[in-house]
Coordinates of C-alpha atoms in Angstrom, one line a residue:
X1 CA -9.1 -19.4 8.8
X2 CA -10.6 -16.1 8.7
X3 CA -12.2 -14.6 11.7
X4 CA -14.3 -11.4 10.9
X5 CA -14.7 -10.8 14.6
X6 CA -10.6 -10.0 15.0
X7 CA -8.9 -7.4 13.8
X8 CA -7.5 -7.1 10.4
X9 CA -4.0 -5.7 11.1
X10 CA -2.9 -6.1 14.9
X11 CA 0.6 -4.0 16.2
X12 CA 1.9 -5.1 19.4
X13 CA 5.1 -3.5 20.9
X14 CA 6.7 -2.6 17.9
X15 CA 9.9 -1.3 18.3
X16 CA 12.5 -0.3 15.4
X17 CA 15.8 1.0 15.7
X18 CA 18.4 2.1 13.2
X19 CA 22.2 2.2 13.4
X20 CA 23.8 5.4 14.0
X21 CA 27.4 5.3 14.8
X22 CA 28.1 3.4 18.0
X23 CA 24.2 4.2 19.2
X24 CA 21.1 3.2 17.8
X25 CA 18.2 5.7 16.8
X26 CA 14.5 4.7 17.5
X27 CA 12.7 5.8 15.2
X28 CA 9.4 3.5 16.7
X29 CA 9.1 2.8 20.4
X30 CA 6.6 0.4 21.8
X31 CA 3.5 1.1 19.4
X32 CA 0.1 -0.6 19.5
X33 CA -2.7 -0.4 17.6
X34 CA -5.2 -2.1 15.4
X35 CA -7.4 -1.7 12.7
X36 CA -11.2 -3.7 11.7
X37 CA -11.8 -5.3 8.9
X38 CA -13.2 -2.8 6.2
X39 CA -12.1 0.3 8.3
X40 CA -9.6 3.1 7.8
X41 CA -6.6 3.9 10.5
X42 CA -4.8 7.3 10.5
X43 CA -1.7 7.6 12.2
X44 CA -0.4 11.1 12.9
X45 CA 2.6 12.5 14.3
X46 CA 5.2 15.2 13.3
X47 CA 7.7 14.5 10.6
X48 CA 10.4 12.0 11.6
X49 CA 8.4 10.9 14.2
X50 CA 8.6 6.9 13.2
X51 CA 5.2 7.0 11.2
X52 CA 7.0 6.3 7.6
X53 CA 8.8 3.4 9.5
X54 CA 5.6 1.8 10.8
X55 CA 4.2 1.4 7.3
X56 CA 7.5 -0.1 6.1
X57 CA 7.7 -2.4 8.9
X58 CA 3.9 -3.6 8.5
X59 CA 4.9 -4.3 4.8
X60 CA 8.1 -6.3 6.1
X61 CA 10.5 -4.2 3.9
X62 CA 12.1 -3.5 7.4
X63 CA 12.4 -5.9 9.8
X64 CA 11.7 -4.6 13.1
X65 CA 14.1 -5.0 16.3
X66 CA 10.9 -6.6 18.4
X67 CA 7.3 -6.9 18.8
X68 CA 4.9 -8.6 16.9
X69 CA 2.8 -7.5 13.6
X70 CA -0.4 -9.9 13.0
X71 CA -1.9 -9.7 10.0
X72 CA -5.1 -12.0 10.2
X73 CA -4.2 -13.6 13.2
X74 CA -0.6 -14.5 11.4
X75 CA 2.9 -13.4 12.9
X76 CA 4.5 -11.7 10.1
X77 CA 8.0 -11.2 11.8
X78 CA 8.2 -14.9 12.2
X79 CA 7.2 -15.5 8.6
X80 CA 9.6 -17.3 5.8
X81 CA 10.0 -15.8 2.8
X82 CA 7.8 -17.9 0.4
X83 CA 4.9 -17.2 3.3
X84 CA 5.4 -13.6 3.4
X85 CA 5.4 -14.1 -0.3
X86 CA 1.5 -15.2 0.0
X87 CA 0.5 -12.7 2.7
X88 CA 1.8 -10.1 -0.1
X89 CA -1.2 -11.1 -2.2
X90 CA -3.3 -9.4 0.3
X91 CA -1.2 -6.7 1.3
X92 CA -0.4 -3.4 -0.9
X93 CA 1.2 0.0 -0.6
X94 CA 0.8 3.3 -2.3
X95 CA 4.2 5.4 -1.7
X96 CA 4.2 9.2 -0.9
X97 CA 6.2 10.2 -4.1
X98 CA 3.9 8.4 -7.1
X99 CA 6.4 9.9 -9.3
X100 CA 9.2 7.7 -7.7
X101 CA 7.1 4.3 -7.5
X102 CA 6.3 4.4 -11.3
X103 CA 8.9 3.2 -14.0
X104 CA 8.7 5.7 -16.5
X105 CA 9.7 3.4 -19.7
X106 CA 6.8 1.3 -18.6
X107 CA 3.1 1.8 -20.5
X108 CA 0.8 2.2 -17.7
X109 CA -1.2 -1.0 -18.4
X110 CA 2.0 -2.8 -17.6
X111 CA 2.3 -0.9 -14.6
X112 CA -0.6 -1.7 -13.1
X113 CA -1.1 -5.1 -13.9
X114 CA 2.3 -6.0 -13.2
X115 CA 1.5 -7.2 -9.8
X116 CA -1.0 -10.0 -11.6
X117 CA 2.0 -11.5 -13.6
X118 CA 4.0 -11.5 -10.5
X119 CA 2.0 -13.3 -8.4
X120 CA 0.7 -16.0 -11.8
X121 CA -2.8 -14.7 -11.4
X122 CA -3.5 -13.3 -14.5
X123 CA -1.8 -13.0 -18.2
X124 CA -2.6 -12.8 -22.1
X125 CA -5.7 -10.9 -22.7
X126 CA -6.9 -11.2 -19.0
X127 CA -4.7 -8.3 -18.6
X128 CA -5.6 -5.5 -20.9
X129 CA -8.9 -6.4 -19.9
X130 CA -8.4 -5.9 -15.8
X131 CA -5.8 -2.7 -17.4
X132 CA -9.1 -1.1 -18.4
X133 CA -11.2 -2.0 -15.5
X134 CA -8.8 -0.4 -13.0
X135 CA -8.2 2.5 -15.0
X136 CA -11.8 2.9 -14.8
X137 CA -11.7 2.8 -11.1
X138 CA -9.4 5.3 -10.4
X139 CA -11.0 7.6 -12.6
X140 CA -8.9 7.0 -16.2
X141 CA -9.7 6.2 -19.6
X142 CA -8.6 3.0 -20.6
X143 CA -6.4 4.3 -23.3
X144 CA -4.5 5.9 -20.8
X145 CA -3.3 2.5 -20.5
X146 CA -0.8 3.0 -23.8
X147 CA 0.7 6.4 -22.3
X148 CA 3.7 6.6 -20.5
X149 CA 4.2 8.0 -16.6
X150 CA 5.7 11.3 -17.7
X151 CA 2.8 12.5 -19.8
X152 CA 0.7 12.6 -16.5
X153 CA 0.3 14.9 -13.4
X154 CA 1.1 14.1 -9.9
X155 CA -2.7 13.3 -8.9
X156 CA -3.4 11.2 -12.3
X157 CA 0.4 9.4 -11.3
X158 CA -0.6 8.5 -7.5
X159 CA -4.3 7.1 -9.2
X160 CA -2.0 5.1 -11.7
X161 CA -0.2 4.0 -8.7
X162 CA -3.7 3.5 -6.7
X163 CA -4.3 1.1 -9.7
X164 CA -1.4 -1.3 -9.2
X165 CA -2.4 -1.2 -5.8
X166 CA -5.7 -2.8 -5.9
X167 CA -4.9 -5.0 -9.2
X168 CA -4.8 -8.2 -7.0
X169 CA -7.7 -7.8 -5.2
X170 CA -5.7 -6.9 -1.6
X171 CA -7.3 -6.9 1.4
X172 CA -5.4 -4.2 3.1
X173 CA -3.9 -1.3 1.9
X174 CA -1.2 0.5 3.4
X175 CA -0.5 4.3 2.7
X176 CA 2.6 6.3 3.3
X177 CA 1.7 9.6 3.0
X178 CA 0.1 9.3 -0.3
X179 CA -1.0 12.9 -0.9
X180 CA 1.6 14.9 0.2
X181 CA 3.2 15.4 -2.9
X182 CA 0.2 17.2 -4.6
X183 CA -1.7 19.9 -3.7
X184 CA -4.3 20.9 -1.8
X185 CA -7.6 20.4 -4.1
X186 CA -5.8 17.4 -5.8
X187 CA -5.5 15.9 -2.4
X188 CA -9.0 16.0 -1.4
X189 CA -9.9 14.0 -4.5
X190 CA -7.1 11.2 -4.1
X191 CA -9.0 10.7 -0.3
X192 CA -12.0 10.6 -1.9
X193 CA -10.8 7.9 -4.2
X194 CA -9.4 5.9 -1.2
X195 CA -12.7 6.0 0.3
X196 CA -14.5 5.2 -2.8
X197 CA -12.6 2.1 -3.2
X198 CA -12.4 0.8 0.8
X199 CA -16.2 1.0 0.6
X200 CA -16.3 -0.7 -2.9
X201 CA -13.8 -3.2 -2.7
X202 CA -14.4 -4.4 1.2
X203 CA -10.7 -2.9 1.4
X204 CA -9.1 -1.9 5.0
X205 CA -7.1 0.8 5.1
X206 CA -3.9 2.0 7.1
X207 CA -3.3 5.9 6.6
X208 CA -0.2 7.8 7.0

């Protein structure tokens, strides 16, 4: 059951190490933190300091050595997969490189509403219509939606991939670093779309 008096995302302890030889690197030690309901995060640090790893661990595609990350009051670390699979309907990420996350012999209304035929929400015409409504959002056209990756620039790529993002309706959205790739005036305009759509969509954000 919900409870809009606890925090949305809750880190306790987390620790991850990787294999290096006969030793072990840590790349996080003992990190806690939270983040409210509706509310950004920014974690900062130097590069290679862990940060990448912490939004990766958060989104379970590492598993951490120990700790514990709640995500609405849930353990997600002692999660099977089919229940991590429903947790993943409320939890997105946008990548640093948008050029990487994007399949480029994919139209870009198939991009983004891939994660709605995924998850069985949504299919048929249901999905060129939601194609053009988050195109809109992100500050497309809706024909975009018959182009191709390639034909775009780095800033229109991470709004495509902004798009996919928020297709499902997510409640929180975690992102690695999402402007580093583009530059400077480009970048102030993808954090204004972020906090655009946190304050339209109710969304809660962690920021890397």
């Amino acid at each position: 059951m919900m409870d809009n008096n606890r925090p949305l995302l809750e880190i306790r302890d987390l620790k991850v190490t990787f294999p290096h030889g006969k030793n072990a690197i840590t790349a996080v030690d003992s990190i806690s933190f939270s983040v409210d309901r509706g509310t950004t995060l920014g974690i900062v640090g130097e590069s290679g300091s862990g940060k990448s790893t912490v939004a990766r661990a958060v989104m379970q595609l590492i598993t951490p050595n120990s700790g514990e990350i709640l995500f609405d009051g849930q353990n997600l670390t002692k999660m099977s997969k089919s229940e991590l699979r429903e947790i993943r309907k409320r939890t997105q990420m946008v990548f640093q490189d948008p050029g990487g996350s994007l399949n480029e012999y994919m139209q870009v209304g198939k991009i983004i509403t891939e994660p709605l035929l995924v998850h069985g929400i949504s299919k048929g015409k249901e999905l060129q219509k939601r194609s053009e409504e988050l195109l809109n959002q992100v500050g497309l056209e809706p024909k975009d939606a018959n182009r191709y990756p390639h034909e775009f620039s780095g800033g229109q790529k991470q709004r495509i991939a902004i798009a996919r993002s928020i297709a499902i309706h997510p409640e929180l959205l975690v992102c690695d670093e999402p402007t580093s790739a583009l530059d400077v005036t480009v970048q102030a305009k993808i954090l204004k779309l972020l906090s655009n759509l946190r304050d339209e969509l109710g969304l809660t954000i962690l920021f890397i």
